[in-house]
Amino acid sequence: MLLLNLIQKTLSDWISFFADRLLSNVKKTTCSMRLFFNISLIFLLCSACDFHQPNQKVLGTTTDHAMVSSAHPLASAIGVSVMQDGGNAIDAAIAVHFALAVVYPQAGNIGGGGFAVIRMHDGSSSALDFRETAPSLATKRMYLDENGDLNNKRWSTHGRMSSGVPGAVDGMFSLHKRFGSKSMESLIQPAIDLAKNGYELTFLGAKIINTTQEDFREHNDWPIPYLQKSPWEKGDRILQPELAETLVRIRDEGRNGFYQGKVADQLVAEMQKGKGLISHDDLANYKSVWRTPIAGTYRNHKIISMPPPSSGGIALLQLLQGTEMHPIADWGHNVSETVHLMSELERRVYADRATYVGDPDFVEVPVDQLLDSTYNHQRFADISMKKATPSSTVSAGTIPPIESQETTHLSVVDPNGNAVSITTTLNSSFGSKVLVEGAGFFLNNEMDDFSSKPGVPNQFGLIGGDANAIAPHKRMLSSMTPTIVTKNGKLKMVVGTPGGSTIITSVYQTLLNVIDFGMGMQEAVNAKKVHHQWYPDEIRVETNALPQPTIDQLQAMGHSITPTDKLGRMDCILILPDGRLEGGADPRGDNTALGF
Ligand code: DON
């Protein structure tokens, strides 16, 4: 009730603000005139723009037993049919992952990597790291010129030199080995069929392939299936015979069908056409790694997320610790106090990320210290609720000494309550833009996630230091935050999104939307988002996220506001109080939640 009152008050303050502005020129205004203007403005403003109003209870797809939420309807449908056939959530996730490599080539992949967070119905949880690694010939200064400056040749983001050793195929086999119940052949087959027989482009699918034509031409010397003289249109069919052949090899020869033999030869030959570094040994030696998930609590919920080499889990829990000290539900969703607090927490947490987090197999990541409540209490103690802290005055916290622009997400829950949250990526849209000749899959440009030079931003504007410097075989730092939430020992939410550096803050806000602001899953996903990442020192604000008075208030506090088109492309599942599942599939993309 209190929340509702506050929301009404905020809305009416906001409307009065506009009304006052409009009426300031009207010399004699009576109360009834003012009321008339206010009511008209409510109707006018609500119809003119879609500012999100909490608790309006938009309901996403709901099902009784099982659900898949992914970036493409064809991939979601494949996952559902695996579970209808008796497969579990992990089987479904594997089939969806391979299908996305075909129908969502900008991010779905076999030439990239990712992370999986799993919670089985018995309450056990695990995390698989199938992140790419730097090739053995990689060096700390490989993207710098002779003056030690980052060269302007885009080597870390475009072309063969930008690729790390792919981890996705090994990852799928590792997941299957530990949890799979259906044959791997049956899980890969739907992807083979889609690659061989073709699939129809959606409007957004055609659009992204059209906008990448020039890059495809520049980085490929063979007629890749995505190149066409006339623009692609919705409904056009894309066939990928080379990719189908590669998937057949993986189906028939297992992991080695990708990391050894013909596909490995094709990949290494592709490297040798340019400055690519990946060798046969790099491929043969790639191994995904089981890690202990990051776990913490937030307002009686347990949060299970990805540990390093992702920064996501640590950063998410730091942000939640900082939020728990404040009554944001009373303040309201996307009001200036809440946005200010989130931004102040975020600039501090991203400064810690840049300094302390890297591949745990190479650097000592002070995980316990960063998650320590005393540390975070002190870390956030200097936040003023009246004014913004310039990022130039924020640096990483002092921790006690150690005692010893494409990605995609999929969420699955099966009828037994097993849950999987996978975020997987080529990094940029279509990764390096290089499609391995003859093998038909895109290679990632994940090397750009390393810090090529301390203090110099990568493509997401993220800066880093030695913890994330390039070294042979090292995994580059990630922001991917596949997350599972439980309450009272029961599964409550499966959450994740692409979005580069904005992944962490989109997951964070989605959790707040459900836990603090009482939204349903679809509503929490739809809700407009904001983002701060320390540098650049700005709050990125999604179109229509904040009304002008809130922006004015934030600017008056010293925040710089940068409008941005879209934040997040979430795929989430919420277990409703009656046990049904509600999907949260992001309307910002073709994302689709399906189930039974
Ligand atoms: O691992 C990371 O943090 C990035 N490679 C993710 C890239 C991404 O989400 C791009 N998508 N929009």
PDB file of C-alpha atoms and ligand atoms in Angstrom, residues 107 115 131-132 309-311 353 405-408 423-429 445-446 448-449 458-460 462 476-481 497-503 569, ligand 1:
ATOM      1  CA  ALA A 107      25.692 -14.558 -30.921  1.00  0.00           C
ATOM      2  CA  PHE A 115      29.106 -19.764 -18.731  1.00  0.00           C
ATOM      3  CA  ARG A 131      35.058 -19.198 -21.672  1.00  0.00           C
ATOM      4  CA  GLU A 132      37.553 -18.828 -24.537  1.00  0.00           C
ATOM      5  CA  PRO A 309      36.590 -15.279 -14.867  1.00  0.00           C
ATOM      6  CA  SER A 310      33.251 -13.554 -14.957  1.00  0.00           C
ATOM      7  CA  SER A 311      32.981 -10.438 -12.868  1.00  0.00           C
ATOM      8  CA  ARG A 353      35.982  -4.999 -11.070  1.00  0.00           C
ATOM      9  CA  GLN A 405      27.776  -4.689 -29.011  1.00  0.00           C
ATOM     10  CA  GLU A 406      26.358  -9.592 -29.027  1.00  0.00           C
ATOM     11  CA  THR A 407      25.823 -12.295 -26.637  1.00  0.00           C
ATOM     12  CA  THR A 408      22.817 -14.400 -25.867  1.00  0.00           C
ATOM     13  CA  THR A 423      25.020 -16.909 -21.217  1.00  0.00           C
ATOM     14  CA  THR A 424      27.095 -17.519 -24.325  1.00  0.00           C
ATOM     15  CA  THR A 425      28.846 -15.184 -26.709  1.00  0.00           C
ATOM     16  CA  LEU A 426      30.988 -14.416 -29.714  1.00  0.00           C
ATOM     17  CA  ASN A 427      31.528 -11.027 -27.996  1.00  0.00           C
ATOM     18  CA  SER A 428      30.543  -8.526 -30.747  1.00  0.00           C
ATOM     19  CA  SER A 429      27.745  -9.235 -33.156  1.00  0.00           C
ATOM     20  CA  ASN A 445      36.467 -11.639 -31.015  1.00  0.00           C
ATOM     21  CA  GLU A 446      36.718 -12.284 -27.297  1.00  0.00           C
ATOM     22  CA  ASP A 448      38.959  -7.554 -26.794  1.00  0.00           C
ATOM     23  CA  ASP A 449      37.631  -8.450 -23.329  1.00  0.00           C
ATOM     24  CA  ASN A 458      37.755  -1.701 -24.693  1.00  0.00           C
ATOM     25  CA  GLN A 459      34.746  -1.729 -27.032  1.00  0.00           C
ATOM     26  CA  PHE A 460      32.366  -1.567 -24.061  1.00  0.00           C
ATOM     27  CA  LEU A 462      35.502  -0.888 -19.779  1.00  0.00           C
ATOM     28  CA  MET A 476      39.557 -12.872 -20.518  1.00  0.00           C
ATOM     29  CA  LEU A 477      37.399 -11.155 -17.890  1.00  0.00           C
ATOM     30  CA  SER A 478      33.679 -11.246 -18.562  1.00  0.00           C
ATOM     31  CA  SER A 479      30.557  -9.431 -17.404  1.00  0.00           C
ATOM     32  CA  MET A 480      28.246 -12.337 -18.203  1.00  0.00           C
ATOM     33  CA  THR A 481      25.968 -12.995 -15.237  1.00  0.00           C
ATOM     34  CA  THR A 497      20.992 -11.289 -20.609  1.00  0.00           C
ATOM     35  CA  PRO A 498      23.545 -10.138 -23.169  1.00  0.00           C
ATOM     36  CA  GLY A 499      24.710  -6.511 -23.260  1.00  0.00           C
ATOM     37  CA  GLY A 500      28.470  -6.409 -22.625  1.00  0.00           C
ATOM     38  CA  SER A 501      29.254  -4.224 -19.637  1.00  0.00           C
ATOM     39  CA  THR A 502      25.522  -3.598 -19.067  1.00  0.00           C
ATOM     40  CA  ILE A 503      24.802  -7.272 -18.358  1.00  0.00           C
ATOM     41  CA  ARG A 569      17.776  -8.582 -24.042  1.00  0.00           C
TER      42      ARG A 569
HETATM   43  O1  DON B   1      31.979 -11.580 -21.702  1.00  0.00           O
HETATM   44  C1  DON B   1      31.601 -10.423 -21.816  1.00  0.00           C
HETATM   45  O2  DON B   1      31.402  -9.697 -20.870  1.00  0.00           O
HETATM   46  C2  DON B   1      31.330  -9.881 -23.207  1.00  0.00           C
HETATM   47  N1  DON B   1      32.106 -10.598 -24.170  1.00  0.00           N
HETATM   48  C3  DON B   1      29.879  -9.969 -23.504  1.00  0.00           C
HETATM   49  C4  DON B   1      29.535  -9.373 -24.838  1.00  0.00           C
HETATM   50  C5  DON B   1      28.125  -9.019 -24.994  1.00  0.00           C
HETATM   51  O3  DON B   1      27.315  -9.224 -24.130  1.00  0.00           O
HETATM   52  C6  DON B   1      27.767  -8.349 -26.251  1.00  0.00           C
HETATM   53  N2  DON B   1      26.335  -8.303 -26.383  1.00  0.00           N
HETATM   54  N3  DON B   1      25.540  -7.546 -26.468  1.00  0.00           N
END
